[in-house]
Tab-separated table of C-alpha atoms in Angstrom:
chain	number	residue	atom	x	y	z
U	278	MET	CA	37.072	72.512	108.345
U	279	SER	CA	35.394	75.983	109.143
U	280	GLU	CA	36.568	79.420	108.462
U	281	LYS	CA	38.501	80.088	111.170
U	282	GLY	CA	40.315	76.932	111.423
U	283	ILE	CA	41.471	77.464	107.674
U	284	LEU	CA	42.568	81.035	108.584
U	285	TYR	CA	44.399	79.787	111.901
U	286	THR	CA	46.222	76.969	109.321
U	287	GLN	CA	46.844	79.359	106.780
U	288	GLN	CA	48.671	81.680	109.338
U	289	GLU	CA	50.491	79.096	110.838
U	290	ALA	CA	52.107	77.539	107.205
U	291	ARG	CA	52.854	81.358	106.752
U	292	LEU	CA	55.005	81.840	109.746
U	293	PHE	CA	56.347	78.478	109.073
U	294	PHE	CA	58.019	78.954	105.771
U	295	ASP	CA	58.583	82.495	107.289
U	296	LEU	CA	60.594	81.483	109.794
U	297	LEU	CA	62.536	77.974	108.448
U	298	ARG	CA	63.096	79.711	104.646
U	299	PRO	CA	63.722	76.205	102.685
U	300	SER	CA	65.296	76.074	99.628
U	301	PRO	CA	63.577	74.267	96.503
U	302	GLY	CA	64.911	71.025	96.324
U	303	ASP	CA	65.648	70.851	100.344
U	304	SER	CA	64.746	67.671	102.367
U	305	ILE	CA	62.842	67.776	105.317
U	306	LEU	CA	60.924	65.483	107.710
U	307	ASP	CA	57.118	66.404	109.576
U	308	ILE	CA	57.517	64.935	112.820
U	309	GLY	CA	54.045	64.014	113.647
U	310	CYS	CA	52.516	64.626	110.353
U	311	GLY	CA	48.763	64.092	111.099
U	312	CYS	CA	46.657	63.919	107.878
U	313	GLY	CA	49.278	66.061	106.162
U	314	ASP	CA	48.920	69.953	106.693
U	315	ILE	CA	52.259	70.871	106.190
U	316	LEU	CA	53.959	68.147	104.312
U	317	GLU	CA	50.831	69.349	101.615
U	318	SER	CA	52.506	73.087	101.543
U	319	CYS	CA	55.966	71.504	101.326
U	320	ILE	CA	55.212	69.947	98.768
U	321	HIS	CA	53.953	72.956	97.058
U	322	LYS	CA	56.750	74.873	97.515
U	323	GLY	CA	59.165	71.924	95.506
U	324	LEU	CA	60.775	70.136	98.981
U	325	ASP	CA	61.370	66.026	99.101
U	326	SER	CA	59.140	65.591	101.341
U	327	THR	CA	58.491	62.680	104.512
U	328	GLY	CA	56.072	62.769	106.759
U	329	LEU	CA	56.129	60.691	110.048
U	330	GLU	CA	53.333	60.106	112.670
U	331	PRO	CA	52.098	56.628	114.636
U	332	SER	CA	48.399	56.556	114.344
U	333	PRO	CA	47.556	54.560	111.377
U	334	VAL	CA	44.897	56.787	110.363
U	335	MET	CA	46.024	59.846	110.807
U	336	LEU	CA	49.020	57.917	108.130
U	337	ASP	CA	45.899	56.197	105.633
U	338	MET	CA	44.337	59.787	105.909
U	339	ALA	CA	47.860	61.735	105.160
U	340	PHE	CA	48.223	59.078	101.946
U	341	GLU	CA	44.830	59.757	101.235
U	342	ARG	CA	45.406	63.158	100.279
U	343	LEU	CA	49.244	63.224	99.182
U	344	SER	CA	49.274	59.798	97.596
U	345	HIS	CA	53.310	59.277	96.103
U	346	ARG	CA	53.952	62.689	96.350
U	347	ALA	CA	55.672	62.290	99.997
U	348	ASN	CA	57.066	59.376	101.661
U	349	LEU	CA	55.403	58.600	104.445
U	350	PHE	CA	56.107	56.175	107.918
U	351	ARG	CA	54.832	55.377	110.883
U	352	GLY	CA	56.854	55.877	114.143
U	353	TYR	CA	57.548	58.141	116.958
U	354	ALA	CA	58.885	60.854	117.782
U	355	GLU	CA	61.417	59.992	120.446
U	356	ASP	CA	63.083	57.095	118.330
U	357	LEU	CA	63.218	57.671	114.687
U	358	PRO	CA	64.085	55.629	112.452
U	359	PHE	CA	66.460	57.488	110.378
U	360	ASP	CA	70.442	57.782	110.314
U	361	ASP	CA	72.057	61.207	111.895
U	362	ASN	CA	71.752	64.516	108.876
U	363	SER	CA	69.505	62.279	106.571
U	364	PHE	CA	67.047	65.456	106.215
U	365	ASN	CA	68.388	69.335	105.700
U	366	HIS	CA	65.261	70.280	107.788
U	367	ALA	CA	62.604	69.142	110.555
U	368	SER	CA	59.424	69.699	111.698
U	369	LEU	CA	57.736	69.217	114.838
U	370	PHE	CA	54.537	71.334	114.285
U	371	THR	CA	52.249	71.314	117.161
U	372	THR	CA	53.584	68.029	117.566
U	373	LEU	CA	55.338	68.395	121.250
U	374	GLU	CA	51.536	68.428	122.866
U	375	PHE	CA	51.140	64.809	122.456
U	376	VAL	CA	54.045	62.655	123.396
U	377	SER	CA	55.129	60.580	125.779
U	378	ASP	CA	58.595	62.345	126.074
U	379	PRO	CA	58.778	66.042	124.638
U	380	ARG	CA	62.817	66.556	125.408
U	381	LYS	CA	63.946	62.585	123.763
U	382	ALA	CA	61.672	64.235	120.514
U	383	ILE	CA	63.667	67.202	120.328
U	384	GLU	CA	66.616	65.845	120.763
U	385	GLU	CA	66.233	63.525	117.547
U	386	SER	CA	64.599	65.953	115.811
U	387	PHE	CA	68.124	67.315	116.251
U	388	ARG	CA	69.545	63.903	115.246
U	389	VAL	CA	68.377	63.395	112.389
U	390	ALA	CA	68.363	67.508	110.456
U	391	LYS	CA	71.606	69.192	109.540
U	392	ASP	CA	70.532	72.762	108.677
U	393	ARG	CA	67.159	73.421	110.769
U	394	VAL	CA	64.685	72.438	112.771
U	395	PHE	CA	61.433	74.137	113.091
U	396	ILE	CA	59.087	73.650	116.974
U	397	GLY	CA	56.199	74.910	117.130
U	398	VAL	CA	53.366	75.013	120.246
U	399	LEU	CA	50.656	75.862	121.948
U	400	ASN	CA	51.167	78.942	123.888
U	401	ARG	CA	50.710	77.931	127.235
U	402	TYR	CA	50.092	81.253	128.633
U	403	ALA	CA	47.634	82.229	125.337
U	404	ILE	CA	43.487	82.854	126.418
U	405	LYS	CA	43.282	80.161	123.595
U	406	GLY	CA	45.354	77.633	125.025
U	407	LEU	CA	43.937	78.569	128.739
U	408	GLN	CA	40.952	77.782	127.024
U	409	ARG	CA	41.847	74.746	125.726
U	410	ARG	CA	43.411	73.197	128.635
U	411	ILE	CA	40.042	73.926	130.006
U	412	GLN	CA	38.693	71.564	127.770
U	413	GLY	CA	41.589	68.867	128.388
U	414	PHE	CA	40.739	69.238	132.050
U	415	PHE	CA	37.182	68.314	131.675
U	416	GLY	CA	38.227	65.538	129.025
U	417	ARG	CA	36.615	67.237	125.755
U	418	GLY	CA	38.185	66.582	122.991
U	419	ILE	CA	41.856	65.966	121.438
U	420	TYR	CA	43.228	68.254	124.079
U	421	ALA	CA	42.415	65.677	127.147
U	422	LYS	CA	45.854	64.447	127.056
U	423	ALA	CA	47.878	67.431	125.605
U	424	ARG	CA	50.871	69.176	127.271
U	425	PHE	CA	51.359	72.935	126.463
U	426	PHE	CA	54.365	74.869	126.413
U	427	THR	CA	56.089	78.468	127.009
U	428	LEU	CA	58.749	79.490	125.220
U	429	TRP	CA	61.070	79.919	127.987
U	430	GLU	CA	60.478	76.385	128.462
U	431	LEU	CA	60.835	76.059	124.778
U	432	LYS	CA	63.927	77.665	124.491
U	433	THR	CA	65.327	75.771	128.107
U	434	MET	CA	65.206	72.662	126.076
U	435	VAL	CA	67.239	73.567	122.723
U	436	ARG	CA	69.858	75.378	125.549
U	437	GLU	CA	70.497	72.716	127.243
U	438	LEU	CA	70.328	69.878	123.739
U	439	ALA	CA	72.098	71.896	121.156
U	440	GLY	CA	73.699	74.345	123.394
U	441	ASP	CA	74.043	78.040	122.735
U	442	VAL	CA	72.692	77.565	118.940
U	443	PRO	CA	71.089	80.497	116.753
U	444	VAL	CA	67.431	80.556	118.256
U	445	THR	CA	64.943	82.740	116.081
U	446	TRP	CA	61.055	82.610	117.101
U	447	ARG	CA	57.674	84.659	116.493
U	448	SER	CA	54.232	84.030	117.652
U	449	ILE	CA	50.263	84.230	116.379
U	450	CYS	CA	48.149	86.386	118.041
U	451	LEU	CA	44.553	86.687	117.445
U	452	PHE	CA	42.358	89.593	118.474
U	453	PRO	CA	38.844	90.338	117.657
U	454	GLU	CA	37.424	93.128	115.183
U	455	PRO	CA	34.106	94.416	115.041
U	456	GLY	CA	31.881	92.550	113.343
U	457	LYS	CA	34.621	89.611	112.899
U	458	PRO	CA	35.189	87.228	115.220
U	459	VAL	CA	38.859	86.472	114.911
U	460	SER	CA	41.682	88.948	113.083
U	461	CYS	CA	44.936	87.424	112.942
U	462	SER	CA	47.379	90.011	113.246
U	463	PRO	CA	51.576	88.623	111.543
U	464	ASP	CA	50.253	90.851	108.273
U	465	THR	CA	49.195	93.748	110.028
U	466	TRP	CA	50.368	94.236	112.872
U	467	PRO	CA	54.701	93.241	113.082
U	468	LEU	CA	55.601	93.727	116.885
U	469	ALA	CA	52.997	91.329	117.870
U	470	GLN	CA	54.482	88.395	116.355
U	471	ARG	CA	57.368	89.132	119.184
U	472	MET	CA	54.806	88.578	121.586
U	473	PRO	CA	55.309	85.305	123.863
U	474	PHE	CA	51.702	85.294	124.778
U	475	GLY	CA	50.324	85.002	121.331
U	476	THR	CA	48.461	81.873	120.625
U	477	PHE	CA	50.809	80.045	118.497
U	478	VAL	CA	54.638	80.167	119.286
U	479	GLY	CA	57.188	79.168	115.859
U	480	MET	CA	60.457	78.121	116.446
U	481	VAL	CA	63.511	77.802	114.341
U	482	VAL	CA	66.849	76.230	115.519
U	483	THR	CA	69.595	76.520	113.412
U	484	LEU	CA	72.158	73.738	114.157
U	485	LYS	CA	75.598	73.480	114.144
U	486	PRO	CA	77.380	71.484	111.846
U	487	ARG	CA	77.612	67.766	112.908
U	488	PHE	CA	80.120	64.771	111.985
U	489	ARG	CA	79.960	60.792	113.048
U	490	LEU	CA	83.225	59.937	113.364
U	491	ARG	CA	84.542	56.280	112.896
U	492	PRO	CA	88.422	54.665	113.478
U	493	LEU	CA	90.410	54.678	110.370
U	494	ALA	CA	91.962	51.099	109.896
U	495	LEU	CA	95.566	52.046	108.055
U	496	PRO	CA	97.519	49.523	107.180
U	497	TYR	CA	100.546	48.661	108.491
U	498	PRO	CA	103.069	46.095	108.128
U	499	SER	CA	104.479	43.968	111.183
U	500	GLU	CA	108.155	43.991	112.075
U	501	SER	CA	108.460	39.798	110.983
U	502	ARG	CA	106.664	41.158	107.832
U	503	TYR	CA	109.193	44.019	107.141
U	504	LYS	CA	112.167	42.309	107.691
U	505	GLU	CA	111.534	39.935	105.010
U	506	SER	CA	110.544	42.068	102.723
U	507	LEU	CA	114.575	43.344	103.289
U	508	THR	CA	116.641	42.413	100.322
U	509	GLY	CA	120.003	43.812	98.788
U	510	PHE	CA	121.749	46.924	100.487
U	511	ALA	CA	118.752	47.883	102.839
U	512	ALA	CA	119.196	43.690	104.781
U	513	GLU	CA	123.064	44.563	104.565
U	514	THR	CA	122.407	48.180	106.901
U	515	GLN	CA	120.221	46.798	109.002
U	516	LYS	CA	122.448	43.606	109.720
U	517	LYS	CA	125.224	46.424	110.186
U	518	TYR	CA	123.201	48.200	112.562
U	519	ARG	CA	122.327	45.138	114.660
U	520	LYS	CA	126.252	43.988	115.347
U	521	ASP	CA	127.119	47.611	116.073
U	522	THR	CA	124.297	48.155	118.676
């Protein structure tokens, strides 16, 4: 990875943890984990880490990198093979760009997480996002079939799927400096984190508690069984009541 790529990754990971704020021992599912960049950071933070990825090649790379330090599954973001509320947190880290149904992927992440969900996307309105879209238009690189999002689109989908839940977001803005190809602003320009046109937008959704209900069967004796069980004074009282009525 180039020096610029390492810089991007470090800043995105920092934003991820600043927004999500997981506690050591929390469980997290990284949906679309790729080769395991975020999973490795989660492991270093002491999280019980699980990754899901549709590409066997990427899964092999993640396993070589993480070995048995994380649970890895092959699957799709739109149909997660986990029960409701299986994890404290879930992450869609530059995943929505490459799924068939982004709305369904977000809905599934809300289903399996019980505390918070992180959604990180490459901003459609950023200059870098425009460059990626042009590359994709000409069929170049991994962005040939990618779909880019805006902050407003994410907020709309979240509200429609989860209702009026707390949402926190920040962005990473990259600015040129004299003698340097790029500079990341989050550490030195706090105001820039609130710019909706940043190169990378991270959002955390705090979910409302959800409970799965099931019918509870209560044993109740049938009328015939109740009659048969009456003895002594109770039986005489029942006979008298029936005779009077």
